[in-house]
Tab-separated table of C-alpha atoms and ligand atoms in Angstrom:
chain	number	residue	atom	x	y	z
A	1	UNK	CA	72.286	128.763	177.338
A	2	UNK	CA	73.522	132.266	176.394
A	3	UNK	CA	76.483	131.824	178.755
A	4	UNK	CA	77.212	128.515	177.044
A	5	UNK	CA	77.285	130.186	173.611
A	6	UNK	CA	79.601	132.942	174.939
A	7	UNK	CA	81.977	130.251	176.090
A	8	UNK	CA	82.237	128.486	172.748
A	9	UNK	CA	85.312	128.726	170.543
A	10	UNK	CA	82.980	129.436	167.603
A	11	UNK	CA	81.592	132.525	169.376
A	12	UNK	CA	85.020	133.814	170.358
A	13	UNK	CA	86.451	133.199	166.880
A	14	UNK	CA	83.423	134.863	165.271
A	15	UNK	CA	83.976	137.842	167.579
A	16	UNK	CA	87.648	138.039	166.586
A	17	UNK	CA	86.727	137.583	162.940
A	18	UNK	CA	84.167	140.414	163.126
A	19	UNK	CA	86.537	142.673	165.059
A	20	UNK	CA	89.438	142.182	162.663
A	21	UNK	CA	87.202	142.518	159.614
A	22	UNK	CA	85.665	145.720	160.998
A	23	UNK	CA	89.041	147.256	161.918
A	24	UNK	CA	90.501	146.438	158.499
A	25	UNK	CA	87.489	147.852	156.666
A	26	UNK	CA	87.527	150.934	158.931
A	27	UNK	CA	91.212	151.543	158.177
A	28	UNK	CA	90.573	151.060	154.443
A	29	UNK	CA	87.666	153.535	154.532
A	30	UNK	CA	89.651	156.131	156.499
A	31	UNK	CA	92.539	155.848	154.050
A	32	UNK	CA	90.190	156.173	151.129
A	33	UNK	CA	88.471	159.179	152.762
A	34	UNK	CA	91.813	160.860	153.385
A	35	UNK	CA	92.977	160.248	149.820
A	36	UNK	CA	89.669	161.446	148.335
A	37	UNK	CA	89.682	164.694	150.345
A	38	UNK	CA	93.293	165.333	149.445
A	39	UNK	CA	92.635	164.756	145.758
A	40	UNK	CA	89.540	166.960	145.672
A	41	UNK	CA	91.279	169.754	147.564
A	42	UNK	CA	94.289	169.697	145.282
A	43	UNK	CA	91.918	169.782	142.285
A	44	UNK	CA	90.208	172.874	143.705
A	45	UNK	CA	93.601	174.464	144.356
A	46	UNK	CA	94.649	173.688	140.788
A	47	UNK	CA	91.456	175.220	139.413
A	48	UNK	CA	92.138	178.387	141.429
A	49	UNK	CA	95.715	178.522	140.152
A	50	UNK	CA	94.509	177.982	136.562
A	51	UNK	CA	92.147	180.926	136.993
A	52	UNK	CA	95.025	183.064	138.273
A	53	UNK	CA	97.068	182.101	135.211
A	54	UNK	CA	94.163	183.134	132.967
A	55	UNK	CA	94.044	186.559	134.668
A	56	UNK	CA	97.774	186.933	134.388
A	57	UNK	CA	97.626	186.189	130.657
A	58	UNK	CA	94.722	188.536	129.965
A	59	UNK	CA	96.373	191.396	131.882
A	60	UNK	CA	99.519	190.781	129.926
A	61	UNK	CA	97.593	190.948	126.652
A	62	UNK	CA	94.848	193.525	127.215
A	63	UNK	CA	95.651	195.270	130.484
A	64	UNK	CA	93.431	195.705	133.518
A	65	UNK	CA	90.251	196.317	131.476
A	66	UNK	CA	90.389	192.777	130.137
A	67	UNK	CA	90.847	191.427	133.658
A	68	UNK	CA	87.776	193.352	134.920
A	69	UNK	CA	85.633	191.829	132.178
A	70	UNK	CA	87.067	188.383	132.667
A	71	UNK	CA	86.176	188.489	136.376
A	72	UNK	CA	82.522	189.178	135.612
A	73	UNK	CA	82.243	186.746	132.689
A	74	UNK	CA	84.024	183.828	134.408
A	75	UNK	CA	81.934	184.192	137.578
A	76	UNK	CA	78.721	184.329	135.571
A	77	UNK	CA	79.721	181.303	133.555
A	78	UNK	CA	80.551	179.137	136.597
A	79	UNK	CA	77.791	180.573	138.797
A	80	UNK	CA	78.109	183.592	141.043
A	81	UNK	CA	77.523	181.497	144.129
A	82	UNK	CA	80.223	179.091	143.051
A	83	UNK	CA	83.149	181.370	142.323
A	84	UNK	CA	84.221	184.983	142.767
A	85	UNK	CA	87.167	187.124	141.609
A	86	UNK	CA	88.533	190.311	143.179
A	87	UNK	CA	91.401	192.307	141.822
A	88	UNK	CA	93.228	194.260	144.510
A	89	UNK	CA	96.317	196.372	144.864
A	90	UNK	CA	98.984	195.301	147.328
A	91	UNK	CA	97.539	197.937	149.710
A	92	UNK	CA	94.337	195.900	149.880
A	93	UNK	CA	92.290	198.378	147.835
A	94	UNK	CA	89.788	196.581	145.546
A	95	UNK	CA	89.587	197.942	142.024
A	96	UNK	CA	87.553	195.280	140.246
A	97	UNK	CA	85.489	192.184	141.068
A	98	UNK	CA	82.845	189.794	139.844
A	99	UNK	CA	79.274	190.117	141.122
A	100	UNK	CA	79.759	189.857	144.891
A	101	UNK	CA	76.266	189.848	146.445
A	102	UNK	CA	76.764	186.246	147.707
A	103	UNK	CA	80.382	186.856	148.714
A	104	UNK	CA	80.013	190.346	150.127
A	105	UNK	CA	81.016	189.285	153.666
A	106	UNK	CA	84.201	187.656	152.499
A	107	UNK	CA	86.816	190.375	152.903
A	108	UNK	CA	90.408	190.624	151.837
A	109	UNK	CA	92.581	188.977	154.466
A	110	UNK	CA	95.304	191.500	155.254
A	111	UNK	CA	97.532	188.877	156.824
A	112	UNK	CA	97.352	186.717	153.715
A	113	UNK	CA	98.198	189.766	151.588
A	114	UNK	CA	101.204	190.541	153.754
A	115	UNK	CA	102.425	186.953	153.482
A	116	UNK	CA	102.017	187.067	149.732
A	117	UNK	CA	103.901	190.360	149.446
A	118	UNK	CA	106.746	189.086	151.581
A	119	UNK	CA	107.059	185.570	150.137
A	120	UNK	CA	105.670	186.139	146.613
A	121	UNK	CA	104.175	182.651	146.760
A	122	UNK	CA	100.452	182.095	146.213
A	123	UNK	CA	98.503	181.797	149.463
A	124	UNK	CA	95.623	179.381	150.016
A	125	UNK	CA	93.135	179.453	152.863
A	126	UNK	CA	89.892	177.704	153.735
A	127	UNK	CA	87.286	179.950	155.314
A	128	UNK	CA	83.731	179.794	156.532
A	129	UNK	CA	81.571	182.139	154.424
A	130	UNK	CA	80.031	184.481	157.050
A	131	UNK	CA	76.243	184.090	157.617
A	132	UNK	CA	76.226	180.769	155.696
A	133	UNK	CA	77.236	177.274	156.713
A	134	UNK	CA	79.351	177.011	153.601
A	135	UNK	CA	83.079	176.821	153.362
A	136	UNK	CA	85.214	178.248	150.609
A	137	UNK	CA	88.751	177.820	149.372
A	138	UNK	CA	90.458	181.156	148.725
A	139	UNK	CA	93.573	181.952	146.696
A	140	UNK	CA	95.689	185.102	146.832
A	141	UNK	CA	98.072	185.329	143.928
A	142	UNK	CA	99.954	187.979	141.961
A	143	UNK	CA	98.570	188.268	138.414
A	144	UNK	CA	100.619	191.343	137.421
A	145	UNK	CA	103.404	193.422	139.000
A	146	UNK	CA	101.110	195.287	141.419
A	147	UNK	CA	97.889	193.403	140.945
A	148	UNK	CA	96.744	190.650	143.242
A	149	UNK	CA	93.869	188.304	142.481
A	150	UNK	CA	91.711	187.138	145.325
A	151	UNK	CA	89.533	184.284	144.072
A	152	UNK	CA	87.402	181.792	145.950
A	153	UNK	CA	85.395	178.627	145.205
A	154	UNK	CA	82.470	177.427	147.312
A	155	UNK	CA	83.229	173.991	148.680
A	156	UNK	CA	79.631	172.849	149.163
A	157	UNK	CA	79.905	170.104	146.537
A	158	UNK	CA	83.059	168.970	148.316
A	159	UNK	CA	81.228	168.711	151.644
A	160	UNK	CA	78.225	167.125	149.939
A	161	UNK	CA	80.565	164.496	148.637
A	162	UNK	CA	82.052	163.989	152.103
A	163	UNK	CA	78.675	163.679	153.804
A	164	UNK	CA	77.525	161.209	151.119
A	165	UNK	CA	80.730	159.319	151.665
A	166	UNK	CA	80.138	159.247	155.441
A	167	UNK	CA	76.635	157.886	154.909
A	168	UNK	CA	77.968	155.187	152.598
A	169	UNK	CA	80.737	154.504	155.076
A	170	UNK	CA	78.366	154.061	158.059
A	171	UNK	CA	75.982	151.910	156.003
A	172	UNK	CA	78.814	149.809	154.672
A	173	UNK	CA	80.343	149.400	158.135
A	174	UNK	CA	77.003	148.242	159.573
A	175	UNK	CA	76.659	145.764	156.728
A	176	UNK	CA	80.268	144.574	157.147
A	177	UNK	CA	79.855	144.048	160.901
A	178	UNK	CA	76.610	142.100	160.511
A	179	UNK	CA	77.847	140.177	157.472
A	180	UNK	CA	81.229	139.284	159.016
A	181	UNK	CA	79.578	138.216	162.287
A	182	UNK	CA	77.026	135.995	160.543
A	183	UNK	CA	79.428	134.662	157.897
A	184	UNK	CA	82.139	134.140	160.538
A	185	UNK	CA	79.757	132.309	162.831
A	186	UNK	CA	78.498	130.045	160.016
A	187	UNK	CA	81.972	129.312	158.630
A	188	UNK	CA	83.520	128.650	162.041
A	189	UNK	CA	80.583	126.460	163.115
A	190	UNK	CA	81.016	124.492	159.899
A	191	UNK	CA	84.778	124.189	160.403
A	192	UNK	CA	84.325	123.079	164.010
A	193	UNK	CA	81.463	120.693	163.329
A	194	UNK	CA	84.039	117.841	163.314
A	195	UNK	CA	84.931	118.715	166.905
A	196	UNK	CA	81.275	118.422	167.884
A	197	UNK	CA	81.149	114.969	166.264
A	198	UNK	CA	84.223	113.886	168.199
A	199	UNK	CA	82.739	115.240	171.442
A	200	UNK	CA	79.471	113.411	170.758
A	201	UNK	CA	81.327	110.168	170.056
A	202	UNK	CA	83.365	110.579	173.228
A	203	UNK	CA	80.152	111.163	175.189
A	204	UNK	CA	78.607	108.023	173.699
A	205	UNK	CA	81.547	105.894	174.713
A	206	UNK	CA	80.983	104.032	177.908
A	207	UNK	CA	82.729	101.088	179.481
A	208	UNK	CA	80.447	98.709	177.609
A	209	UNK	CA	80.413	100.510	174.265
A	210	UNK	CA	83.893	101.104	172.964
A	211	UNK	CA	83.057	100.355	169.346
A	212	UNK	CA	81.964	103.872	168.380
A	213	UNK	CA	84.352	105.639	165.990
A	214	UNK	CA	84.492	109.139	164.560
A	215	UNK	CA	84.120	109.581	160.812
A	216	UNK	CA	86.951	111.768	159.516
A	217	UNK	CA	86.386	114.587	157.036
A	218	UNK	CA	88.641	112.852	154.515
A	219	UNK	CA	90.184	116.238	153.698
A	220	UNK	CA	93.466	115.429	155.446
A	221	UNK	CA	92.995	118.604	157.484
A	222	UNK	CA	93.593	119.121	161.210
A	223	UNK	CA	90.177	117.742	162.121
A	224	UNK	CA	90.753	114.687	159.971
A	225	UNK	CA	94.052	114.101	161.812
A	226	UNK	CA	92.295	114.641	165.123
A	227	UNK	CA	89.629	112.089	164.160
A	228	UNK	CA	92.300	109.556	163.103
A	229	UNK	CA	94.265	110.111	166.328
A	230	UNK	CA	91.078	109.892	168.373
A	231	UNK	CA	90.104	106.626	166.654
A	232	UNK	CA	93.531	105.075	167.129
A	233	UNK	CA	93.382	106.111	170.798
A	234	UNK	CA	90.006	104.363	171.028
A	235	UNK	CA	91.493	101.281	169.346
A	236	UNK	CA	94.210	101.183	171.974
A	237	UNK	CA	91.759	101.732	174.836
A	238	UNK	CA	89.481	99.015	173.457
A	239	UNK	CA	92.407	96.625	173.215
A	240	UNK	CA	93.489	97.500	176.736
A	241	UNK	CA	90.002	97.069	178.177
A	242	UNK	CA	89.698	93.765	176.310
A	243	UNK	CA	93.003	92.517	177.679
A	244	UNK	CA	92.068	93.670	181.207
A	245	UNK	CA	88.754	91.810	180.869
A	246	UNK	CA	90.510	88.716	179.569
A	247	UNK	CA	93.024	88.960	182.374
A	248	UNK	CA	90.409	89.294	185.086
A	249	UNK	CA	88.501	86.350	183.549
A	250	UNK	CA	91.721	84.342	183.645
A	251	UNK	CA	92.490	85.411	187.196
A	252	UNK	CA	88.968	84.429	188.282
A	253	UNK	CA	89.305	81.130	186.476
A	254	UNK	CA	92.752	80.373	187.889
A	255	UNK	CA	91.744	81.298	191.418
A	256	UNK	CA	88.536	79.281	191.239
A	257	UNK	CA	90.161	75.832	190.881
A	258	UNK	CA	92.512	75.981	193.906
A	259	UNK	CA	89.841	77.639	196.069
A	260	UNK	CA	87.311	74.959	195.064
A	261	UNK	CA	89.862	72.303	195.952
A	262	UNK	CA	90.613	73.907	199.334
A	263	UNK	CA	86.874	74.128	199.970
A	264	UNK	CA	86.521	70.444	199.009
A	265	UNK	CA	89.160	69.426	201.582
A	266	UNK	CA	87.436	71.467	204.278
A	267	UNK	CA	84.022	69.974	203.403
A	268	UNK	CA	85.474	66.480	203.452
A	269	UNK	CA	86.956	67.106	206.891
A	270	UNK	CA	83.569	68.361	208.150
A	271	UNK	CA	81.272	65.725	206.684
A	272	UNK	CA	83.292	62.520	207.102
A	273	UNK	CA	85.039	61.223	210.083
A	274	UNK	CA	88.474	60.429	208.789
A	275	UNK	CA	91.578	59.046	210.426
A	276	UNK	CA	94.194	61.436	211.810
A	277	UNK	CA	96.471	60.509	208.904
A	278	UNK	CA	93.771	61.505	206.369
A	279	UNK	CA	93.297	64.839	208.154
A	280	UNK	CA	97.044	65.396	207.934
A	281	UNK	CA	97.020	64.693	204.197
A	282	UNK	CA	94.070	67.082	203.712
A	283	UNK	CA	95.808	69.791	205.758
A	284	UNK	CA	98.986	69.368	203.747
A	285	UNK	CA	96.986	69.529	200.462
A	286	UNK	CA	95.301	72.686	201.721
A	287	UNK	CA	98.697	74.233	202.514
A	288	UNK	CA	99.980	73.225	199.071
A	289	UNK	CA	96.990	74.793	197.305
A	290	UNK	CA	97.258	77.905	199.470
A	291	UNK	CA	100.972	78.169	198.635
A	292	UNK	CA	100.145	77.908	194.941
A	293	UNK	CA	97.597	80.666	195.354
A	294	UNK	CA	100.030	82.840	197.302
A	295	UNK	CA	102.740	82.186	194.756
A	296	UNK	CA	100.403	83.222	191.961
A	297	UNK	CA	99.343	86.390	193.755
A	298	UNK	CA	102.975	87.244	194.607
A	299	UNK	CA	104.037	86.709	191.002
A	300	UNK	CA	101.233	89.006	189.820
A	301	UNK	CA	102.375	91.635	192.293
A	302	UNK	CA	106.008	91.355	191.156
A	303	UNK	CA	104.942	91.794	187.512
A	304	UNK	CA	102.674	94.778	188.211
A	305	UNK	CA	105.242	96.492	190.421
A	306	UNK	CA	108.050	95.927	187.944
A	307	UNK	CA	105.889	97.164	185.048
A	308	UNK	CA	105.055	100.279	187.061
A	309	UNK	CA	108.794	100.769	187.741
A	310	UNK	CA	108.350	100.109	191.457
A	311	UNK	CA	110.044	96.688	191.658
A	312	UNK	CA	112.575	96.068	194.438
A	313	UNK	CA	115.427	95.196	192.134
A	314	UNK	CA	118.919	95.100	193.579
A	315	UNK	CA	121.375	95.553	190.757
A	316	UNK	CA	124.868	94.253	191.432
A	317	UNK	CA	127.897	93.036	189.552
A	318	UNK	CA	126.915	89.459	188.721
A	319	UNK	CA	128.666	86.481	187.224
A	320	UNK	CA	125.982	85.403	184.801
A	321	UNK	CA	127.856	82.231	183.803
A	322	UNK	CA	127.613	80.950	187.379
A	323	UNK	CA	123.955	81.957	187.680
A	324	UNK	CA	123.042	80.022	184.499
A	325	UNK	CA	125.074	76.970	185.580
A	326	UNK	CA	123.464	76.878	189.024
A	327	UNK	CA	119.981	77.074	187.543
A	328	UNK	CA	120.827	74.306	185.059
A	329	UNK	CA	122.100	72.145	187.930
A	330	UNK	CA	118.812	72.693	189.698
A	331	UNK	CA	116.780	71.565	186.688
A	332	UNK	CA	119.042	68.694	185.634
A	333	UNK	CA	117.234	66.111	187.837
A	334	UNK	CA	113.891	67.175	186.303
A	335	UNK	CA	115.289	66.548	182.816
A	336	UNK	CA	116.754	63.290	183.946
A	337	UNK	CA	113.339	62.154	185.228
A	338	UNK	CA	111.996	62.558	181.698
A	339	UNK	CA	115.112	61.085	180.179
A	340	UNK	CA	115.736	64.361	178.360
A	341	UNK	CA	119.256	65.008	177.076
A	342	UNK	CA	120.304	68.260	178.682
A	343	UNK	CA	123.124	70.112	176.854
A	344	UNK	CA	124.823	73.164	178.301
A	345	UNK	CA	127.278	75.412	176.450
A	346	UNK	CA	128.016	78.296	178.820
A	347	UNK	CA	130.788	80.817	178.185
A	348	UNK	CA	132.873	81.463	181.295
A	349	UNK	CA	133.134	84.747	183.156
A	350	UNK	CA	130.229	86.683	181.724
A	351	UNK	CA	129.794	89.631	184.040
A	352	UNK	CA	126.846	91.959	183.975
A	353	UNK	CA	125.042	94.285	186.348
A	354	UNK	CA	121.860	92.504	187.403
A	355	UNK	CA	119.534	91.439	190.157
A	356	UNK	CA	120.776	87.867	190.248
A	357	UNK	CA	117.753	86.423	192.070
A	358	UNK	CA	115.283	87.997	189.690
A	359	UNK	CA	117.273	87.019	186.617
A	360	UNK	CA	117.548	83.459	187.923
A	361	UNK	CA	113.769	83.432	188.352
A	362	UNK	CA	113.317	84.530	184.753
A	363	UNK	CA	115.801	82.014	183.383
A	364	UNK	CA	114.336	79.225	185.544
A	365	UNK	CA	110.864	79.891	184.134
A	366	UNK	CA	112.185	79.482	180.579
A	367	UNK	CA	114.106	76.346	181.476
A	368	UNK	CA	111.155	74.916	183.401
A	369	UNK	CA	108.914	75.445	180.367
A	370	UNK	CA	111.467	73.878	178.016
A	371	UNK	CA	111.584	70.689	180.111
A	372	UNK	CA	107.842	70.773	180.877
A	373	UNK	CA	106.753	71.099	177.247
A	374	UNK	CA	109.296	68.640	175.852
A	375	UNK	CA	108.187	65.001	175.721
A	376	UNK	CA	110.352	62.262	177.213
A	377	UNK	CA	113.583	61.080	175.547
A	378	UNK	CA	114.113	64.313	173.635
A	379	UNK	CA	116.659	67.098	173.996
A	380	UNK	CA	116.946	70.545	175.665
A	381	UNK	CA	120.004	72.798	175.197
A	382	UNK	CA	121.144	75.923	177.000
A	383	UNK	CA	123.666	78.271	175.404
A	384	UNK	CA	125.100	81.409	177.004
A	385	UNK	CA	127.574	83.664	175.209
A	386	UNK	CA	128.564	87.267	174.496
A	387	UNK	CA	127.814	88.757	171.100
A	388	UNK	CA	127.987	92.394	169.903
A	389	UNK	CA	127.825	94.067	173.332
A	390	UNK	CA	125.072	91.709	174.336
A	391	UNK	CA	124.789	88.607	176.417
A	392	UNK	CA	122.647	85.962	174.756
A	393	UNK	CA	121.066	83.060	176.568
A	394	UNK	CA	119.337	80.548	174.309
A	395	UNK	CA	117.046	77.811	175.570
A	396	UNK	CA	116.306	75.368	172.780
A	397	UNK	CA	113.854	72.530	173.193
A	398	UNK	CA	112.401	69.825	170.997
A	399	UNK	CA	108.939	70.051	172.492
A	400	UNK	CA	105.360	70.735	171.487
A	401	UNK	CA	106.272	73.981	169.649
A	402	UNK	CA	104.266	77.163	169.365
A	403	UNK	CA	102.286	78.493	166.378
A	404	UNK	CA	103.644	81.886	165.139
A	405	UNK	CA	100.342	83.664	165.890
A	406	UNK	CA	100.917	82.942	169.601
A	407	UNK	CA	104.537	84.188	169.774
A	408	UNK	CA	103.379	87.427	171.435
A	409	UNK	CA	100.279	86.086	173.145
A	410	UNK	CA	102.226	83.618	175.335
A	411	UNK	CA	103.925	86.558	177.052
A	412	UNK	CA	100.569	87.934	178.220
A	413	UNK	CA	99.567	87.331	181.800
A	414	UNK	CA	97.604	84.092	182.312
A	415	UNK	CA	97.710	83.086	178.676
A	416	UNK	CA	98.138	79.336	178.236
A	417	UNK	CA	97.950	77.611	174.871
A	418	UNK	CA	95.234	74.995	174.514
A	419	UNK	CA	97.857	72.285	173.881
A	420	UNK	CA	99.588	72.953	177.194
A	421	UNK	CA	96.563	73.034	179.464
A	422	UNK	CA	97.174	69.436	180.521
A	423	UNK	CA	100.495	70.476	182.126
A	424	UNK	CA	100.567	72.277	185.443
A	425	UNK	CA	101.073	76.023	185.269
A	426	UNK	CA	99.613	79.454	185.881
A	427	UNK	CA	100.354	81.260	182.630
A	428	UNK	CA	102.430	83.823	184.514
A	429	UNK	CA	105.944	82.413	183.975
A	430	UNK	CA	106.773	84.028	180.628
A	431	UNK	CA	105.103	87.297	181.546
A	432	UNK	CA	107.219	87.490	184.696
A	433	UNK	CA	110.386	86.484	182.819
A	434	UNK	CA	109.922	89.175	180.157
A	435	UNK	CA	109.125	91.851	182.762
A	436	UNK	CA	112.283	90.974	184.727
A	437	UNK	CA	114.478	90.947	181.618
A	438	UNK	CA	113.035	94.248	180.415
A	439	UNK	CA	113.868	95.758	183.796
A	440	UNK	CA	117.471	94.804	182.915
A	441	UNK	CA	117.056	96.667	179.585
A	442	UNK	CA	117.018	93.361	177.738
A	443	UNK	CA	114.290	91.315	176.057
A	444	UNK	CA	113.044	87.810	175.382
A	445	UNK	CA	111.939	86.573	171.973
A	446	UNK	CA	110.716	83.229	170.735
A	447	UNK	CA	110.857	81.258	167.523
A	448	UNK	CA	109.391	77.853	166.904
A	449	UNK	CA	108.940	75.345	164.122
A	450	UNK	CA	106.117	72.872	164.091
A	451	UNK	CA	107.362	69.454	165.213
A	452	UNK	CA	110.856	70.742	165.914
A	453	UNK	CA	110.419	72.597	169.154
A	454	UNK	CA	110.992	76.176	170.289
A	455	UNK	CA	113.899	78.514	170.933
A	456	UNK	CA	113.622	81.225	173.597
A	457	UNK	CA	116.335	83.883	173.319
A	458	UNK	CA	117.077	86.137	176.256
A	459	UNK	CA	119.303	89.137	175.423
A	460	UNK	CA	120.841	91.425	178.017
A	461	UNK	CA	123.117	94.431	177.600
A	462	UNK	CA	126.691	93.362	178.327
A	463	UNK	CA	128.625	95.417	180.835
A	464	UNK	CA	132.340	94.896	180.319
A	465	UNK	CA	133.216	94.734	183.968
A	466	UNK	CA	136.468	93.658	185.480
A	467	UNK	CA	136.572	90.111	186.715
A	468	UNK	CA	136.132	90.123	190.468
X	1	ADP	P1	102.697	78.208	182.079
X	1	ADP	O1	103.895	77.498	181.600
X	1	ADP	O2	102.584	78.251	183.547
X	1	ADP	O3	101.453	77.810	181.378
X	1	ADP	P2	104.017	80.471	180.905
X	1	ADP	O4	103.723	81.923	180.988
X	1	ADP	O5	105.348	80.026	181.344
X	1	ADP	O6	102.865	79.744	181.675
X	1	ADP	O7	103.818	80.040	179.416
X	1	ADP	C1	102.667	80.464	178.739
X	1	ADP	C2	102.312	79.496	177.651
X	1	ADP	O8	103.298	79.508	176.640
X	1	ADP	C3	102.280	78.079	178.116
X	1	ADP	O9	101.035	77.749	178.680
X	1	ADP	C4	102.529	77.344	176.814
X	1	ADP	O10	101.341	77.210	176.107
X	1	ADP	C5	103.455	78.256	176.068
X	1	ADP	N1	104.870	77.860	176.193
X	1	ADP	C6	105.782	78.420	177.016
X	1	ADP	N2	106.998	77.835	176.881
X	1	ADP	C7	106.832	76.904	175.939
X	1	ADP	C8	107.708	75.967	175.318
X	1	ADP	N3	108.988	75.880	175.659
X	1	ADP	N4	107.211	75.138	174.364
X	1	ADP	C9	105.923	75.224	173.990
X	1	ADP	N5	105.035	76.081	174.527
X	1	ADP	C10	105.482	76.927	175.495
C-alpha cells in the first residue's frame, strides 16, 4: 500500500511541490536575514560615527574637558552596559572615559590604532567582550588632531533579534513544509482525480460492456481533452467490435447454408439407394458448393491480406483499355441472356501501372453486379476515359438502385441489401473491389437514384507511360 502511494504521480508531484516551495522559502528567508543583519550593522556603525561627530564638535567648542563630561553623560544616558567611550592619544594612552566597570576587559587595540594613524580612516571591529558571551561593535576615530575616540556598543539586542529571527524562521519553515506537502497533495489529487475516473472506466470496460464513457470536467483543460479523446477512442473500438461481431455473424450465416447443403447431399447418399447418375449429380453439387465455399474463403483472405498490406500484387505497365474490353466481352453473353443493352465507350490506349488480374477481378465484380441487379430489357453502360491525371471507369446500370444510407455499407464485408438477397452472392464482391482499387491508390464510389439505377465510379491514378 505504502509502496503504491510512493509510486503515484500525486506523491511525486507533491514531493516536488514541497521541495521547490521549501527551497524558495529558504532562499527568501536567507536573503531577508542577510539584508536585516546588514541593515542593523550599518545602523550601529552610523550611530557610532554620529557619536564620534558629537565628540569632535564638543572638543572643537569646549576643548577636552567638554569631551570628558560628554563621555560620562552619554554613557549614563544610554546605559553603561550598552555603550562606552574612551578618549586616547595616538600613543594608546587613555586620558578620559565613561564608566568602564562593564567594559574594563575591552582594551585599546594597538593594531587598529596603527591602521587609523596610517590611513586616517575610521576603523570598525566586532569583538567578543571578554568574560561575557556578548559581542560589541567598536569604532576608532579621530575626534581632534591628536585625540582618538574609542567607542563601543553592545550588540546583544542585535543577537537577540537574530535568535528570534532564527526561531521564527525554523517555525515558519516547518509550517511551510507541512502546509506545502498537505496542500500540494490535496491539490494534485484533485487535479488528477479525472485520471482516476478514466482509469476506473477503462477497468470497467470489458468485451461485453463497451458502453461506459468518461464524464469530462467541462473545463476544456488537459483532462477534459483526455476524456474526449478517450471517449472517441471507445466509440471507435465499439464500432470496430460491432462490425467484427456483425462480420462473424455474417460469415457464420454464409458458411452455414452451403455446409448444410453439402451435408444434405451426403445424408441423401447414405440413406437412399440412388442410381449411379444421381450419385454423380450429388457429387458434382457437393463439388460446386465446396468451390463456392473455397472461393468465399479465398476472397476473404485476399481482402484481409491486401488490407494488411501483405497482398501479392504484381504491378506492371498495363493497357487498361484492353483489360476493360476483355472483361466486357466476357460479360456480354450474360447481358444478352437478360436482353440487357450493353453499351461500351472505352478510350483507347490508357496505360497505367497495375496488377491486371486483380484490377480485372475488381472491375468484373462491379460489372457482374450491374448486370445481376438490373432487370431484363434494361440498359448497362461502361465508360472508361482519362480525366485530370486520373483514369475513370464508370459502370452505369438501370437496376434496383441503392438507398443513400447504404452507399458506404455495401462496401462492408458480407453486407447484402435486403432487396438483393434473392440474387446469388456472398456480399464480398464490392469489399474486394474497393480493397483492390485502394491498393492501386484509387477508389470506388457509388451514386444511385431511386428507380433510375446506380453508377459505380472507379478512379485510378493515371501514369502517363509510353505506349508499348
Ligand atoms: P453480392 O453482390 O455478392 O451480394 P457485393 O459486395 O458485390 O455482394 O454487393 C453488396 C451489396 O450491394 C449487394 O448485395 C447489393 O445489395 C448491393 N449492390 C451492389 N451492386 C449493386 C448494383 N449495381 N445495384 C444495386 N445494388 C447493388
